[in-house]
């Protein structure tokens, strides 16, 4: 078990280095620090000295990959890339353009994200499974056909539509819930309900359809025929045999996104004014704040890799055939 | 009073009638076998009895009476209580027929009568497991199916079927997916349990030997219909069969006694079932066809006690079916010319282990040696997983060889690089087991046959298409097949194409890896005849890999028995099959029923 | 007035794609296996209907992909790049109002201060310049006029439908050679294995009716209203079709070579090649997709800003950005298909026909080309049609995030982005949103239904159950 973890961590390391290399390439090789300085300083103040000073202030005054002024091992290590990577790996994300500490921002903003994403995820999972099972139960009838076409129609609607329609009808027209914002304490749930509802509804189409395919594949297997030949009722076949097998890919597929719930949803948070990591990211993209985007990319990758690890562990929990090795 | 009475049963599914007007009955405690080739509707009949037809399938007409109830009109809830307690079923594939994530104990317990209290359930499960010969049932009942071997899984399936104390046990090809050595054990178990519990048995099988061994009465199916039912004679088995199809089937079986003779093969193929039939379904393949066969469907004719046949011949006065005669062939002795020589061949796999960066090696082939001359057939016999296919692929340079020496036509070919090996590739070719996966579905037959000639530069450009036509004729196909795709051909025809593909580069050695085990008996006879002819005409050396000892007796000159990567016994075919020395070989021969 | 054709980058690629599709269609006709699979798609009413809807979108998109510039009187080229579609809808394009007006309205949405002829001032909704301008007294005449136009639109649609059925009968008669009357009755009572002709006729009939009404009304009104700057919303949604189609198809064009190449190589050669390719796609997968696209688009944006001068027109700049977006999404989105193809290749390479080819000494690349690629074709096709709708939807999201197509380009994402705050206005301005969402829904729904039918027809797992043992 410990050996297994060790190996997984060893595998994860090169992936994070790769992620880092990609973002570094995107941000600093295509868009050099000189360019960034020019953009930030504005047209008027561009003098070579000002650029140098801006670079020194923001820590961009070293060469990208190879420091010719240093010799030996230092020529590779005393560079912007290694410096940045070291900081990222120690979760020191530096400062945003407006001078705020990114790491602290992330720490405070992940909780509102989680407050929306976690309930949306759990309710969504249950709703999708229920719909999928219902459609499976009525398979071979017209109800199934209608259900499948309905799901396809649901997944053909833009996610933005669900948000805008939800805000317009539920919040503006009928005034059941606040249109956007986020609160602390006892009334916080009022702000959470609508985003969660919208997220769940917009996920039904693709989610339930996917689960239906999984369950349908299980139902065609030989052991289901054996179960029926034993004289078990259709409900028992469905719940005890099909569901137990079908839940393996469903659950392990869900586990991989579990850590990513911390980073929230970009669009939902932005529309509903949730002060979470999603809206943080979207604001950073719009204001072209590369430091924040890079930090979020790194964070996302770390969480994804943790998700992969959790997936493997969850397999051993739900599938007796799999042992960690 | 019969326990099960099937009357004029027809099943329809997706525009096809796989079961058409089938009637038979089984008495309590009787064993009845439905015998037929693949696609004849025997499994579909069994599923229709259980009302477990695949989706889209339905009973179109006819009735099933079971223990006084009419199953066709029974509401689903009552039918359900009948399944398991009235009739239970065992399936062909023990690997997939058990739920992989539920322990076997729980799965058996599910099949027990619902009102049984929990404590009793456990005792009953243990008793059942004991009965089907699972050791340590107390601990085994907590195992998951993946922790059991194939034979054990089938035993669990049997225990599960017995749990509801059924009056009728339906066994659908219960040993087809298992290794030969397990076949006799499982069949004996089923036979013993049926006798002990007074259960009636409906056995679905394609194997004449199995049917004869297990059943009191046999029904032969062809193209969706039952064509003959007859009792099994304790001494002569099915020798009294009347229907030309049944007789052909029996004559098509290879055996040691038939070596050097041509096997009786049935020409043509089974008609497709999406059409209306006007006459006898076997008419266009029958050697005894006469006027009424093409026009009127034959009716049932009763011959003896319990023996009825659906054939116009039986209605004729003084009809007498003469015995099938197998013409003897000219026997040609193998020449002295050595084609293949294998010395101490080893093939090793590496497998990742649980350790960090840990690997261990597995010896699939462990130092085997043999020689093969032109015109000679050596049979490599063993259970699945004994390394026989791995050895064949290693000889062809498709698997890396870890140790030992292979010589093709006197030249050393082991330890060569892909490029160095290429000039020798045309010396040896291979024919595979599965006729469906051995031809690329997206290539025309002509392209398939040309591939080897093009790659190995055999024959000139213009001569090649001529050569393709000749090859197709040689394996008994029309040259027009060239422009068609594999899916237009039956399994037997595909196997002919695969043989033609191997012959296209004019090899001296042909490796046949279970070439007939995916085929029906009558088609198997065609392929075995073809292989024997080819060897006689071309002087081919053949390495015949199989677990089918009957085919070995018919075709091979010498036999080498393999177990766990080693050759444990070798000798002439007659010696090995009649006077085996190694206990494993003896067991292997004893397992054939 | 002469004109000079202008070939934008995406135009060239789209026509290349059309060419490739024609080539593929010929290949399908020649290959019996593929032909029968496609035939089952056409036999399904849902497949036929969605194909008709998709066809209409494609025709509009193609008409919008033939660009030209007019030569002005002074001999210089017009700075504006127009398409055939612009030319066809020139009336809609030029009839711009000053600001918002509701669908079919005769007056503007908001009150304005108007100088009365008698010198006084009044707050009232001014008449539109074009919408309902032909009416003398809108309050009395409007209902009647709209109804008459709808009726005439319906009759045009009806006539066109009859014409279509006649044309279809004549064409099929040429194929079947069974006589016109027999061909006509066979259209209504299809024989076994005939394409779903009734579905074809019904969906064309409905489409023709709807477009008849729309065009008859569009002659005198803004059918879907006008937006903030007075542009016709119907015109905008029609122009957005091309953007959606380009993103849905050209992205795939980028994805395919990468996904196929890497997926097949990893699956066939295994070993270190597999390790490297798996490493690359795990790494790419681990980066949140929107962030990866956003980062890349920001870079492109910076690049475009720095090279502003090298674009001769706004359309060209927007086009390069659109192409860049497709390339970026394509280069970040190949991992799913590559993984699928790798897994399938791992299975296929163990099949006997591949072993047989290896026994003939056929080289690795040739085995990939002759044996593996043709047998993963169906997976590639299914993934193309399944991805298409997702990409059209993704455009809207990316435009909202601010990393979508150029803000001057017509796209549903830009329309939604511009209009989403208008729901907060009093009175509500809902029509740009509804228009954009509905057309996007129509395209995506048709594509999804089509994908569903294609998957059923091509997936051997869906079809393979009938080949089971007796």
Coordinates of C-alpha atoms in Angstrom, one line a residue, chain B residues 89-569:
Chain B
X89 CA -30.7 -23.3 -15.8
X90 CA -27.0 -23.6 -16.2
X91 CA -25.3 -21.5 -18.9
X92 CA -22.3 -22.1 -21.2
X93 CA -20.0 -19.3 -19.9
X94 CA -19.2 -19.7 -16.2
X95 CA -16.7 -16.9 -16.5
X96 CA -19.4 -14.3 -17.2
X97 CA -22.5 -15.9 -15.8
X98 CA -21.8 -15.1 -12.1
X99 CA -22.1 -11.6 -10.8
X100 CA -18.5 -10.5 -10.3
X101 CA -19.0 -8.3 -7.3
X102 CA -21.2 -10.5 -5.1
X103 CA -19.8 -13.5 -3.1
X104 CA -20.8 -16.9 -4.3
X105 CA -22.4 -17.7 -1.0
X106 CA -24.8 -14.8 -1.4
X107 CA -25.5 -15.6 -5.0
X108 CA -26.5 -19.2 -4.1
X109 CA -28.5 -18.0 -1.1
X110 CA -30.5 -15.7 -3.4
X111 CA -31.7 -18.8 -5.2
X112 CA -32.9 -20.5 -2.1
X113 CA -36.6 -20.5 -1.3
X114 CA -37.5 -17.1 0.0
X115 CA -39.1 -18.2 3.3
X116 CA -35.9 -19.9 4.5
X117 CA -34.6 -18.3 7.7
X118 CA -31.1 -16.8 7.7
X119 CA -29.4 -19.4 9.8
X120 CA -30.7 -22.2 7.8
X121 CA -29.7 -20.5 4.6
X122 CA -26.0 -20.6 5.5
X123 CA -26.1 -24.3 6.3
X124 CA -27.9 -25.0 3.1
X125 CA -25.4 -23.0 1.0
X126 CA -22.5 -25.0 2.7
X127 CA -24.4 -28.2 2.0
X128 CA -24.9 -27.3 -1.7
X129 CA -21.3 -26.3 -2.2
X130 CA -20.2 -29.6 -0.6
X131 CA -22.6 -31.5 -2.9
X132 CA -21.0 -30.0 -6.1
X133 CA -17.6 -30.8 -4.8
X134 CA -16.2 -27.5 -3.7
X135 CA -13.6 -28.0 -0.9
X136 CA -13.7 -26.0 2.3
X137 CA -17.2 -24.6 1.6
X138 CA -17.3 -22.7 4.9
X139 CA -14.5 -20.4 3.7
X140 CA -15.2 -20.7 0.0
X141 CA -18.7 -19.3 0.3
X142 CA -17.1 -15.9 1.0
X143 CA -15.1 -15.9 -2.2
X144 CA -15.8 -13.7 -5.2
X145 CA -16.2 -15.5 -8.6
X146 CA -12.8 -14.1 -9.8
X147 CA -11.1 -16.1 -7.0
X148 CA -12.4 -19.4 -8.5
X149 CA -11.2 -21.4 -11.5
X150 CA -13.5 -22.0 -14.4
X151 CA -14.4 -25.5 -13.3
X152 CA -15.2 -24.3 -9.8
X153 CA -17.4 -21.5 -11.2
X154 CA -19.4 -24.0 -13.2
X155 CA -19.8 -26.0 -10.0
X156 CA -21.1 -22.9 -8.2
X157 CA -23.5 -22.4 -11.1
X158 CA -24.8 -25.9 -10.6
X159 CA -25.1 -25.4 -6.8
X160 CA -27.1 -22.2 -7.6
X161 CA -29.4 -24.1 -9.9
X162 CA -29.9 -26.8 -7.3
X163 CA -30.7 -24.3 -4.6
X164 CA -34.4 -23.9 -5.5
X165 CA -34.9 -27.7 -5.7
X166 CA -36.0 -27.6 -9.3
X167 CA -37.9 -30.5 -11.0
X168 CA -36.2 -29.8 -14.3
X169 CA -32.6 -28.7 -14.8
X170 CA -31.7 -27.1 -18.1
X171 CA -28.0 -27.2 -18.9
X172 CA -27.0 -25.1 -22.0
X173 CA -23.6 -26.4 -23.3
X174 CA -22.4 -26.7 -19.7
X175 CA -18.9 -27.9 -20.6
X176 CA -18.2 -26.2 -24.0
X177 CA -16.3 -23.3 -22.4
X178 CA -14.3 -25.5 -20.1
X179 CA -11.0 -27.3 -20.6
X180 CA -11.3 -30.9 -21.9
X181 CA -10.0 -32.3 -18.7
X182 CA -12.9 -30.8 -16.7
X183 CA -15.6 -31.9 -19.1
X184 CA -16.0 -35.4 -17.8
X185 CA -16.0 -34.3 -14.2
X186 CA -18.7 -31.7 -14.7
X187 CA -20.9 -34.0 -16.8
X188 CA -20.6 -36.8 -14.2
X189 CA -21.5 -34.4 -11.5
X190 CA -24.6 -33.2 -13.3
X191 CA -25.6 -36.8 -14.1
X192 CA -25.2 -37.9 -10.5
X193 CA -27.1 -35.0 -9.1
X194 CA -29.9 -35.4 -11.5
X195 CA -30.2 -39.1 -10.6
X196 CA -29.9 -38.5 -6.8
X197 CA -32.5 -35.7 -6.8
X198 CA -34.8 -37.3 -9.3
X199 CA -34.5 -34.2 -11.5
X200 CA -35.4 -34.2 -15.2
X201 CA -32.6 -32.9 -17.3
X202 CA -32.7 -30.9 -20.6
X203 CA -29.2 -30.8 -22.0
X204 CA -28.4 -28.5 -24.9
X205 CA -25.3 -29.6 -26.7
X206 CA -23.6 -29.7 -30.1
X207 CA -21.5 -32.7 -29.1
X208 CA -22.8 -36.2 -30.1
X209 CA -20.6 -37.8 -27.5
X210 CA -21.9 -35.7 -24.7
X211 CA -25.5 -36.3 -25.8
X212 CA -25.0 -40.0 -25.9
X213 CA -23.2 -40.1 -22.5
X214 CA -25.8 -38.0 -20.7
X215 CA -29.2 -38.5 -22.2
X216 CA -31.9 -41.1 -22.2
X217 CA -33.4 -39.6 -25.3
X218 CA -32.0 -37.2 -27.9
X219 CA -33.8 -34.7 -30.2
X220 CA -31.8 -33.5 -33.2
X221 CA -32.4 -30.0 -34.4
X222 CA -31.7 -28.5 -37.8
X223 CA -32.4 -24.9 -39.0
X224 CA -34.9 -24.1 -36.3
X225 CA -36.8 -27.4 -36.4
X226 CA -36.6 -30.7 -34.6
X227 CA -36.0 -33.4 -37.2
X228 CA -35.6 -36.6 -35.2
X229 CA -36.1 -37.8 -31.7
X230 CA -34.8 -41.2 -30.6
X231 CA -33.8 -43.1 -27.5
X232 CA -30.2 -43.6 -26.7
X233 CA -29.4 -47.3 -27.0
X234 CA -27.1 -48.5 -24.1
X235 CA -24.9 -50.4 -26.5
X236 CA -25.1 -48.7 -29.9
X237 CA -25.8 -45.1 -28.8
X238 CA -27.4 -43.3 -31.7
X239 CA -26.5 -45.8 -34.4
X240 CA -30.2 -46.4 -35.0
X241 CA -30.7 -42.8 -36.2
X242 CA -32.7 -42.5 -39.4
X243 CA -32.6 -38.9 -40.6
X244 CA -29.9 -38.4 -43.3
X245 CA -28.7 -35.3 -41.4
X246 CA -28.2 -37.2 -38.1
X247 CA -26.4 -40.0 -40.0
X248 CA -24.1 -37.5 -41.8
X249 CA -23.3 -35.8 -38.5
X250 CA -22.2 -39.1 -37.0
X251 CA -20.2 -40.0 -40.1
X252 CA -18.5 -36.6 -40.0
X253 CA -16.8 -37.2 -36.6
X254 CA -13.1 -37.7 -37.0
X255 CA -11.4 -40.6 -35.1
X256 CA -8.4 -42.8 -35.1
X257 CA -10.3 -45.5 -36.9
X258 CA -11.2 -43.1 -39.7
X259 CA -7.6 -42.0 -40.3
X260 CA -6.7 -42.4 -43.9
X261 CA -10.4 -42.1 -45.0
X262 CA -12.3 -39.2 -46.3
X263 CA -14.7 -37.9 -43.7
X264 CA -18.4 -37.5 -44.6
X265 CA -19.0 -33.8 -45.0
X266 CA -22.3 -32.1 -45.6
X267 CA -22.1 -29.9 -48.6
X268 CA -23.5 -26.4 -48.6
X269 CA -24.6 -24.4 -45.5
X270 CA -27.5 -24.1 -43.2
X271 CA -30.3 -22.1 -44.8
X272 CA -30.9 -18.7 -43.3
X273 CA -34.0 -18.5 -41.2
X274 CA -35.5 -15.3 -42.4
X275 CA -37.3 -17.0 -45.3
X276 CA -40.4 -19.1 -45.9
X277 CA -39.6 -22.8 -46.5
X278 CA -41.7 -24.7 -48.9
X279 CA -40.1 -28.2 -48.5
X280 CA -37.7 -30.0 -46.3
X281 CA -35.1 -27.6 -44.9
X282 CA -32.3 -30.2 -45.4
X283 CA -33.3 -31.0 -49.0
X284 CA -30.6 -29.1 -50.8
X285 CA -27.8 -30.7 -48.8
X286 CA -29.3 -34.2 -48.6
X287 CA -27.8 -37.1 -50.6
X288 CA -31.1 -39.0 -50.6
X289 CA -33.3 -36.1 -51.9
X290 CA -36.3 -37.2 -54.1
X291 CA -39.4 -35.7 -55.6
X292 CA -41.5 -34.6 -52.5
X293 CA -38.5 -33.1 -50.6
X294 CA -38.5 -29.8 -52.4
X295 CA -42.2 -29.2 -52.3
X296 CA -43.8 -30.5 -49.1
X297 CA -42.5 -30.1 -45.6
X298 CA -42.0 -33.6 -44.2
X299 CA -44.4 -34.7 -41.4
X300 CA -43.5 -36.7 -38.4
X301 CA -43.1 -40.4 -39.0
X302 CA -43.0 -42.8 -36.1
X303 CA -40.4 -45.6 -36.6
X304 CA -39.9 -47.5 -33.3
X305 CA -40.9 -47.0 -29.7
X306 CA -39.9 -43.4 -29.0
X307 CA -38.2 -43.0 -32.3
X308 CA -39.8 -40.4 -34.7
X309 CA -38.3 -38.6 -37.7
X310 CA -39.4 -35.8 -39.9
X311 CA -38.3 -37.1 -43.3
X312 CA -40.1 -38.1 -46.4
X313 CA -37.9 -41.2 -46.7
X314 CA -39.5 -42.7 -43.6
X315 CA -42.9 -42.5 -45.3
X316 CA -41.7 -44.7 -48.1
X317 CA -42.4 -48.4 -47.8
X318 CA -39.3 -50.5 -47.4
X319 CA -37.2 -47.4 -47.0
X320 CA -33.7 -48.4 -46.0
X321 CA -31.0 -45.9 -45.4
X322 CA -27.7 -47.5 -46.4
X323 CA -24.8 -46.9 -44.1
X324 CA -22.4 -44.0 -45.0
X325 CA -19.3 -45.3 -46.7
X326 CA -16.1 -43.5 -46.2
X327 CA -13.8 -43.9 -49.2
X328 CA -10.3 -44.8 -48.3
X329 CA -7.5 -42.5 -49.4
X330 CA -4.1 -43.3 -50.7
X331 CA -1.7 -43.0 -47.8
X332 CA 1.6 -41.2 -48.5
X333 CA 4.4 -41.7 -46.0
X334 CA 6.2 -38.6 -44.8
X335 CA 9.5 -37.9 -46.5
X336 CA 12.9 -37.7 -44.9
X337 CA 13.3 -34.0 -45.7
X338 CA 13.5 -32.1 -42.4
X339 CA 11.4 -28.9 -42.5
X340 CA 11.3 -27.8 -38.9
X341 CA 13.7 -28.5 -36.0
X342 CA 13.1 -27.1 -32.6
X343 CA 15.8 -27.5 -29.8
X344 CA 15.2 -26.4 -26.2
X345 CA 12.8 -23.6 -27.1
X346 CA 12.0 -21.3 -24.2
X347 CA 9.7 -18.3 -24.2
X348 CA 9.7 -16.0 -21.1
X349 CA 7.3 -13.2 -20.3
X350 CA 8.0 -10.4 -17.8
X351 CA 5.1 -9.3 -15.7
X352 CA 4.9 -6.3 -13.4
X353 CA 4.6 -7.2 -9.7
X354 CA 3.3 -5.3 -6.7
X355 CA 6.8 -4.2 -5.8
X356 CA 8.1 -0.7 -6.8
X357 CA 9.6 -1.2 -10.2
X358 CA 9.4 -5.0 -9.5
X359 CA 9.1 -7.5 -12.3
X360 CA 9.0 -11.2 -12.5
X361 CA 9.4 -13.5 -15.4
X362 CA 7.0 -16.3 -16.3
X363 CA 8.2 -19.2 -18.4
X364 CA 5.4 -19.9 -20.9
X365 CA 7.4 -22.4 -23.0
X366 CA 10.1 -24.3 -21.1
X367 CA 12.6 -26.0 -23.3
X368 CA 10.7 -28.0 -25.9
X369 CA 12.3 -29.9 -28.7
X370 CA 10.9 -31.7 -31.7
X371 CA 11.5 -32.4 -35.5
X372 CA 9.1 -32.2 -38.4
X373 CA 9.5 -33.6 -41.9
X374 CA 7.8 -32.7 -45.2
X375 CA 4.5 -34.4 -45.6
X376 CA 4.3 -35.1 -41.9
X377 CA 1.7 -33.9 -39.3
X378 CA 2.8 -33.5 -35.7
X379 CA 0.0 -32.8 -33.2
X380 CA 0.8 -30.6 -30.2
X381 CA -1.8 -31.4 -27.6
X382 CA -2.6 -29.8 -24.3
X383 CA -5.0 -27.8 -22.2
X384 CA -5.5 -24.0 -22.7
X385 CA -2.6 -22.1 -21.2
X386 CA -0.1 -24.9 -21.6
X387 CA 2.0 -22.8 -23.9
X388 CA 1.3 -24.5 -27.2
X389 CA 0.1 -21.4 -29.0
X390 CA 3.0 -19.4 -27.6
X391 CA 5.4 -21.9 -28.9
X392 CA 3.9 -21.7 -32.4
X393 CA 4.1 -18.0 -32.5
X394 CA 7.7 -18.2 -31.3
X395 CA 8.6 -20.5 -34.1
X396 CA 7.1 -18.0 -36.6
X397 CA 9.2 -15.2 -35.0
X398 CA 6.1 -13.4 -33.6
X399 CA 7.1 -13.8 -30.0
X400 CA 10.6 -13.2 -28.8
X401 CA 12.5 -16.4 -28.0
X402 CA 14.5 -16.3 -24.7
X403 CA 16.5 -19.5 -25.3
X404 CA 16.9 -22.4 -27.7
X405 CA 17.1 -22.9 -31.4
X406 CA 14.7 -23.0 -34.3
X407 CA 15.6 -24.2 -37.7
X408 CA 13.3 -23.8 -40.7
X409 CA 14.3 -25.8 -43.7
X410 CA 17.8 -26.3 -42.3
X411 CA 18.4 -22.6 -41.6
X412 CA 18.6 -21.2 -38.1
X413 CA 15.9 -18.5 -37.7
X414 CA 15.9 -17.9 -33.9
X415 CA 17.4 -14.7 -32.5
X416 CA 17.1 -12.9 -35.8
X417 CA 15.9 -9.3 -36.2
X418 CA 12.6 -8.6 -38.0
X419 CA 14.5 -7.6 -41.1
X420 CA 16.8 -10.7 -41.1
X421 CA 13.8 -12.9 -40.5
X422 CA 11.8 -11.7 -43.4
X423 CA 13.4 -13.9 -46.1
X424 CA 12.4 -17.0 -44.1
X425 CA 8.9 -15.9 -43.5
X426 CA 7.5 -17.6 -46.5
X427 CA 8.7 -21.0 -45.3
X428 CA 6.2 -21.1 -42.5
X429 CA 2.6 -19.8 -42.2
X430 CA -0.2 -20.1 -39.7
X431 CA -4.0 -20.8 -39.6
X432 CA -5.9 -19.6 -36.6
X433 CA -8.7 -20.8 -34.5
X434 CA -11.3 -18.1 -34.8
X435 CA -12.4 -17.7 -38.4
X436 CA -14.1 -14.4 -37.5
X437 CA -11.1 -12.5 -36.1
X438 CA -8.6 -14.0 -38.5
X439 CA -9.8 -12.0 -41.6
X440 CA -9.7 -8.2 -41.7
X441 CA -13.4 -7.3 -42.1
X442 CA -12.5 -4.2 -44.1
X443 CA -10.4 -6.0 -46.8
X444 CA -11.7 -7.8 -49.9
X445 CA -10.7 -11.5 -50.1
X446 CA -8.5 -10.8 -53.1
X447 CA -6.5 -8.2 -51.1
X448 CA -6.3 -10.5 -48.2
X449 CA -4.7 -13.3 -50.3
X450 CA -2.4 -10.8 -52.1
X451 CA -1.0 -9.3 -48.9
X452 CA 1.5 -12.0 -48.2
X453 CA 2.6 -12.4 -51.9
X454 CA 3.2 -8.6 -52.1
X455 CA 5.0 -8.4 -48.8
X456 CA 7.2 -11.4 -49.4
X457 CA 7.6 -10.9 -53.2
X458 CA 6.2 -14.2 -54.2
X459 CA 5.3 -14.6 -57.8
X460 CA 5.3 -11.9 -60.5
X461 CA 2.9 -9.0 -60.5
X462 CA 0.6 -10.2 -63.3
X463 CA 0.7 -13.8 -62.2
X464 CA -0.5 -13.0 -58.8
X465 CA -4.2 -12.4 -59.5
X466 CA -4.1 -15.7 -61.5
X467 CA -2.5 -17.3 -58.4
X468 CA -5.3 -15.9 -56.2
X469 CA -7.9 -17.5 -58.4
X470 CA -6.1 -20.8 -58.3
X471 CA -5.8 -20.7 -54.5
X472 CA -9.5 -20.1 -54.1
X473 CA -10.3 -23.1 -56.3
X474 CA -7.8 -25.2 -54.4
X475 CA -9.6 -24.6 -51.1
X476 CA -12.9 -25.2 -52.7
X477 CA -14.2 -21.7 -53.2
X478 CA -15.4 -19.9 -56.3
X479 CA -12.8 -17.4 -57.7
X480 CA -15.5 -14.8 -57.8
X481 CA -15.0 -14.6 -54.0
X482 CA -12.0 -12.4 -54.7
X483 CA -14.1 -9.2 -54.9
X484 CA -16.2 -9.9 -51.8
X485 CA -15.8 -9.1 -48.1
X486 CA -15.3 -11.6 -45.3
X487 CA -18.7 -11.0 -43.7
X488 CA -20.4 -12.5 -46.8
X489 CA -18.9 -15.9 -45.9
X490 CA -19.7 -18.6 -43.3
X491 CA -17.3 -19.7 -40.6
X492 CA -16.2 -22.7 -42.6
X493 CA -15.7 -20.7 -45.8
X494 CA -13.7 -18.1 -43.9
X495 CA -11.5 -20.9 -42.5
X496 CA -10.9 -22.0 -46.1
X497 CA -9.9 -18.4 -47.0
X498 CA -7.5 -18.3 -44.1
X499 CA -5.9 -21.5 -45.3
X500 CA -5.6 -20.1 -48.8
X501 CA -4.0 -17.0 -47.4
X502 CA -1.4 -19.1 -45.6
X503 CA -0.8 -21.2 -48.8
X504 CA -0.4 -18.0 -50.9
X505 CA 3.3 -17.7 -50.2
X506 CA 3.9 -21.4 -50.8
X507 CA 5.1 -22.4 -47.4
X508 CA 6.7 -25.7 -46.5
X509 CA 5.4 -25.7 -43.0
X510 CA 1.8 -24.9 -42.0
X511 CA 1.0 -24.3 -38.4
X512 CA -2.7 -24.9 -37.6
X513 CA -3.7 -23.5 -34.3
X514 CA -7.0 -25.2 -33.3
X515 CA -8.3 -24.7 -36.9
X516 CA -11.6 -26.5 -36.3
X517 CA -12.5 -26.0 -32.7
X518 CA -14.7 -23.0 -33.4
X519 CA -16.5 -24.9 -36.2
X520 CA -19.5 -27.2 -36.2
X521 CA -19.0 -30.9 -36.7
X522 CA -20.0 -31.0 -40.3
X523 CA -17.8 -28.1 -41.2
X524 CA -14.9 -29.5 -39.2
X525 CA -15.0 -32.5 -41.4
X526 CA -14.8 -30.3 -44.5
X527 CA -11.7 -28.5 -43.1
X528 CA -10.0 -31.7 -41.9
X529 CA -10.6 -33.2 -45.4
X530 CA -9.1 -30.1 -47.0
X531 CA -6.0 -30.2 -44.8
X532 CA -5.4 -33.9 -45.5
X533 CA -5.8 -33.2 -49.2
X534 CA -3.4 -30.3 -49.1
X535 CA -0.8 -32.3 -47.3
X536 CA -1.0 -35.1 -49.8
X537 CA -0.8 -32.8 -52.8
X538 CA 1.7 -30.3 -51.6
X539 CA 3.8 -32.4 -49.3
X540 CA 3.3 -29.8 -46.5
X541 CA 4.6 -30.3 -43.1
X542 CA 1.9 -29.5 -40.5
X543 CA 2.1 -28.6 -36.9
X544 CA -1.4 -29.2 -35.7
X545 CA -2.2 -27.5 -32.4
X546 CA -5.3 -28.8 -30.7
X547 CA -7.1 -30.2 -27.6
X548 CA -9.4 -32.3 -29.8
X549 CA -8.0 -35.8 -29.5
X550 CA -10.5 -37.2 -32.1
X551 CA -9.1 -34.8 -34.7
X552 CA -5.6 -35.7 -33.7
X553 CA -6.3 -39.4 -34.2
X554 CA -7.7 -38.7 -37.7
X555 CA -5.0 -36.3 -39.0
X556 CA -1.7 -36.6 -37.1
X557 CA 1.2 -38.9 -37.7
X558 CA 2.9 -38.2 -34.4
X559 CA 1.7 -36.6 -31.1
X560 CA 3.5 -34.4 -28.6
X561 CA 1.6 -33.8 -25.3
X562 CA 2.3 -30.5 -23.6
X563 CA 1.8 -29.5 -20.0
X564 CA 2.9 -26.3 -18.3
X565 CA 5.3 -25.4 -21.0
X566 CA 7.0 -28.8 -21.3
X567 CA 6.5 -31.7 -23.7
X568 CA 5.8 -34.6 -21.3
X569 CA 5.2 -37.4 -23.8

